[in-house]
Amino acid sequence: MSRVVAENYSPSRDSFTVPFYTMDFTNNNHLQPPLSASSASSASPTLGQMLKRVGDVSREATGDGSDTPVHQVLELGSTNLEVPRSIPFVLSFNKLTYSVKVRRKFKFPAMLPSRNNHRLGAATDTDPVGGESLFTTTKTLLNDISGEARDGEILAVLGASGSGKSTLIDALANRIAKGSLKGTKTLNGEVLGSRMLKVISAYVMQDDLLFPMLTVEETLMFAAEFRLPRSLSKSKKRLRVQALIEQLGLKNAAKTVIGDEGHRGVSGGERRRVSIGIDIIHDPIILFLDEPTSGLDSTSAFMVVKVLQRIAQSGSIVIMSVHQPSYRILGLLDRLIFLSRGQTVYSGSPMNLPVYFSDFGHPIPENENRTEFALDLIRELEGSPGGTRSLVEFNKSWQDLKHSRKGGSEPDRGGLSLKEAISASISKGKLVSGATNNDAISPNSMVPTFANPVWIEMAVLSKRSFLNSRRMPELFGIRLGAVMVTGFILATMFWQLDDSPKGVQERLGFIAFAMSTTFYTCADALPVFLQERYIFMRETAYNAYRRSSYVLSHGLVVLPSLIFLSLAFSATTFWAVGLDGGLSGFLFYFLIIFAAFWAGSSFVTFLSGVVPHVMLGYTIVVAILAYFLLFSGFFINRDRIPDYWIWFHYLSLVKYPYEAVLLNEFQDPAKCFVRGVQIFDQSPLGEVSTSLKLQLLESMSNTLGTKITSSTCLTTGADILQQQGITDLSKWNCLWVTVAWGFLFRILFYISLLFGSKNKRR
Ligand SMILES: Nc1ncnc2c1ncn2[C@@H]1O[C@H](COP(=O)(O)OP(=O)(O)OP(=O)(O)O)[C@@H](O)[C@H]1O
Ligand SMILES: [Mg+2]
């Protein structure tokens, strides 16, 4: 049993001495032989074990099992831990080949035989492999790559820029569409299904995709809330985050915001470690990383790889690409694959590099960095007439020789199938994602696809959105400002309209303009998702939450701000313009503006799910909204729109709020808008004197046979609605249709996410 001492513990003190989490970067600066999987695992308990102990400790320390883990020191000597030998995991990949079609450049001289075409030999980038056509040529990005990675070890993929490192990591991490990648990938001899890989692995991208306004601690805490199961209490999640912060050496930066170009935040190295932290929060069995050390100074890079070594030693397979590892980092790597133009030029332990290159006839000089030498040699060969073909061939024969010497040793898995091995690993405490190994009736139910139910995911996502917008109040401020300024201009331009024929015309203009501006001001929702999209893709690629939860919370989170904007806009314009209907009229006016904002923001959100760039998005939004206005019925009545365009009239989002406000405005049958001589107001006779107009009225009365005096009502509100062609829907139906449009676009947004954000190469 572990020894537990309760004492004054403050998280800022360095007294959290757990072997797995303790950092000792200083005394490891020399090249060490790699640890064997079994010895490593006995020194490094898994996260699950750590959490269990930490949980026990907090219960003992607080005495009541409550959620406040203070005043404690953990001293968990590795000698006391009874950790069984780790379950061996071997990821093998065999003959991975991946090619893409690229458009052929038409260069006239290239069609003729040229000396250049012979010079580079077989190792050109665009080696034809088949599938050649007049317009396309096949480019092989990975060519027959084989190898294996084991738990407890770090497999590093090395090579010059463009050699195919990221492509190989993508291929292994199942980020290349099924049909395109040839070859096999197996885990413990069984073909690895994509669903299984998703739940047992994690992928750390080359770019840090993080929310700039969240602190390091908050970012990791959100990851914990997404990835760790509900059964784990909040305090345990917090402990895991604290432990991770310690493990990643981020203690000094924990309360600092991530930052971006506009805001100062944590350093590049710290950001890198936060990215890694997010993906290892649930202790995956396989961890893929693309260039985790790029852009870091040598100490930070070493710290990152050291962290990765510890993760590996806790029973995970770590596969990463690295540009040019330093001497110290090389000491932490267990297996290397050197790539050159998509082909393997070396595969094996870093220890064997000197023998390999001396056998090849290029011994590594004393005191020279091995990887630098190897990369330089590869680059030299790439530029030579024969390319790297000789080295590729030499590597093949070297591999064959190694295999025949070893006699093809299979890892000892104690007779466990893959499912059993994963189950055993979970019971040892790996993969903290609500996994249970009790209900092993169906192995697929062993690891739940998602750690939390929908409502928890929605709550966490909404909390994060609110936190983000609270940190960037200027975004909402700008939007509110835009709405208020528009409202103010409209209010002053259309100040207290009267009920004359001119006033009616102006009312129509005001309503059409006001309704279309509500849509235009929604356009600023466009960059919101476009900026978040890659974070969303990263998070959903490894099942942090469901896409549906994201769409639902996205829709919910906008509501408060839309209510506020609608209230601001309707209050500034309704009484200033002199719209009709009193309080109930205002309430309906507010509701329809709110519905218009809702439909508009849903429409823009849907667009942001399908367009790739902000600028293209804006162009499309502006163009489509202009057409919506054109077909709304304001410029041309419905019955005057040509038959072949009438469908667009019904699609026009502006039509429904526009009609709803008109109905709200002109619904009173007793109200008169053209009375007596006002009939001449909008005609060429408008300028003649009143007495003449009265005479004209009299002669019209005689001709028509009805008495028309200066007080006779000639046009009521109903007549205006009739003239405008507003006859098919009631105002409430217009409101419901507008709301329904909003829901429809949210559903379309969901579909676009299902199909559009796959995060895979073709
Ligand atoms: N879709 C594609 N079409 C054509 N060429 C591609 C495509 N994707 C990648 N490549 C090419 O494949 C090669 C390997 O790319 P990859 O990103 O794997 O290189 P890398 O080794 O990771 O480089 P770096 O160190 O710069 O990240 C590059 O030459 C790249 O230009
Ligand atoms: Mg790369």
Tab-separated table of N, CA and C in Angstrom, residues 9-11 16 54-55 57-59 61-62 66-72 234-236 238-239 242:
chain	number	residue	atom	x	y	z
A	9	TYR	N	-0.599	21.031	2.431
A	9	TYR	CA	-0.244	20.935	1.019
A	9	TYR	C	-0.856	22.105	0.278
A	10	SER	N	-0.029	22.796	-0.410
A	10	SER	CA	-0.604	23.807	-1.294
A	10	SER	C	-0.167	23.442	-2.702
A	11	PRO	N	-1.080	23.524	-3.661
A	11	PRO	CA	-0.764	23.056	-4.998
A	11	PRO	C	0.436	23.756	-5.614
A	16	PHE	N	4.198	17.475	-4.483
A	16	PHE	CA	3.351	16.453	-5.087
A	16	PHE	C	4.265	15.414	-5.731
A	54	VAL	N	-4.923	8.990	-5.870
A	54	VAL	CA	-5.158	10.390	-5.515
A	54	VAL	C	-6.527	10.531	-4.875
A	55	GLY	N	-7.503	9.783	-5.434
A	55	GLY	CA	-8.846	9.822	-4.878
A	55	GLY	C	-8.858	9.291	-3.457
A	57	VAL	N	-6.456	9.207	-1.416
A	57	VAL	CA	-5.750	10.132	-0.550
A	57	VAL	C	-6.644	11.294	-0.172
A	58	SER	N	-7.359	11.841	-1.180
A	58	SER	CA	-8.176	13.016	-0.857
A	58	SER	C	-9.269	12.624	0.124
A	59	ARG	N	-9.787	11.378	-0.005
A	59	ARG	CA	-10.818	10.956	0.939
A	59	ARG	C	-10.235	10.853	2.337
A	61	ALA	N	-7.565	12.282	3.415
A	61	ALA	CA	-7.071	13.562	3.923
A	61	ALA	C	-8.201	14.454	4.415
A	62	THR	N	-9.307	14.474	3.686
A	62	THR	CA	-10.393	15.349	4.104
A	62	THR	C	-11.327	14.633	5.071
A	66	SER	N	-15.028	14.358	0.591
A	66	SER	CA	-15.563	15.516	-0.135
A	66	SER	C	-14.598	15.935	-1.229
A	67	ASP	N	-15.010	16.932	-1.975
A	67	ASP	CA	-14.284	17.269	-3.197
A	67	ASP	C	-13.153	18.280	-3.018
A	68	THR	N	-12.685	18.464	-1.788
A	68	THR	CA	-11.655	19.484	-1.645
A	68	THR	C	-10.313	18.851	-1.277
A	69	PRO	N	-9.499	18.585	-2.267
A	69	PRO	CA	-8.262	17.875	-2.014
A	69	PRO	C	-7.139	18.808	-1.564
A	70	VAL	N	-7.202	19.265	-0.338
A	70	VAL	CA	-6.135	20.123	0.151
A	70	VAL	C	-5.411	19.426	1.289
A	71	HIS	N	-4.350	20.017	1.725
A	71	HIS	CA	-3.553	19.511	2.845
A	71	HIS	C	-3.158	18.055	2.663
A	72	GLN	N	-2.372	17.793	1.725
A	72	GLN	CA	-1.947	16.406	1.569
A	72	GLN	C	-0.592	16.329	0.874
A	234	LYS	N	-15.654	15.962	-10.139
A	234	LYS	CA	-15.003	17.180	-10.628
A	234	LYS	C	-13.643	17.363	-9.949
A	235	SER	N	-13.583	17.007	-8.659
A	235	SER	CA	-12.324	17.227	-7.952
A	235	SER	C	-11.244	16.304	-8.502
A	236	LYS	N	-11.644	15.108	-8.916
A	236	LYS	CA	-10.641	14.197	-9.492
A	236	LYS	C	-10.183	14.716	-10.847
A	238	ARG	N	-10.096	17.796	-11.611
A	238	ARG	CA	-9.208	18.930	-11.325
A	238	ARG	C	-7.819	18.433	-10.920
A	239	LEU	N	-7.803	17.352	-10.161
A	239	LEU	CA	-6.520	16.788	-9.747
A	239	LEU	C	-5.732	16.288	-10.948
A	242	GLN	N	-4.274	19.248	-12.582
A	242	GLN	CA	-3.122	19.760	-11.832
A	242	GLN	C	-1.913	18.863	-12.053
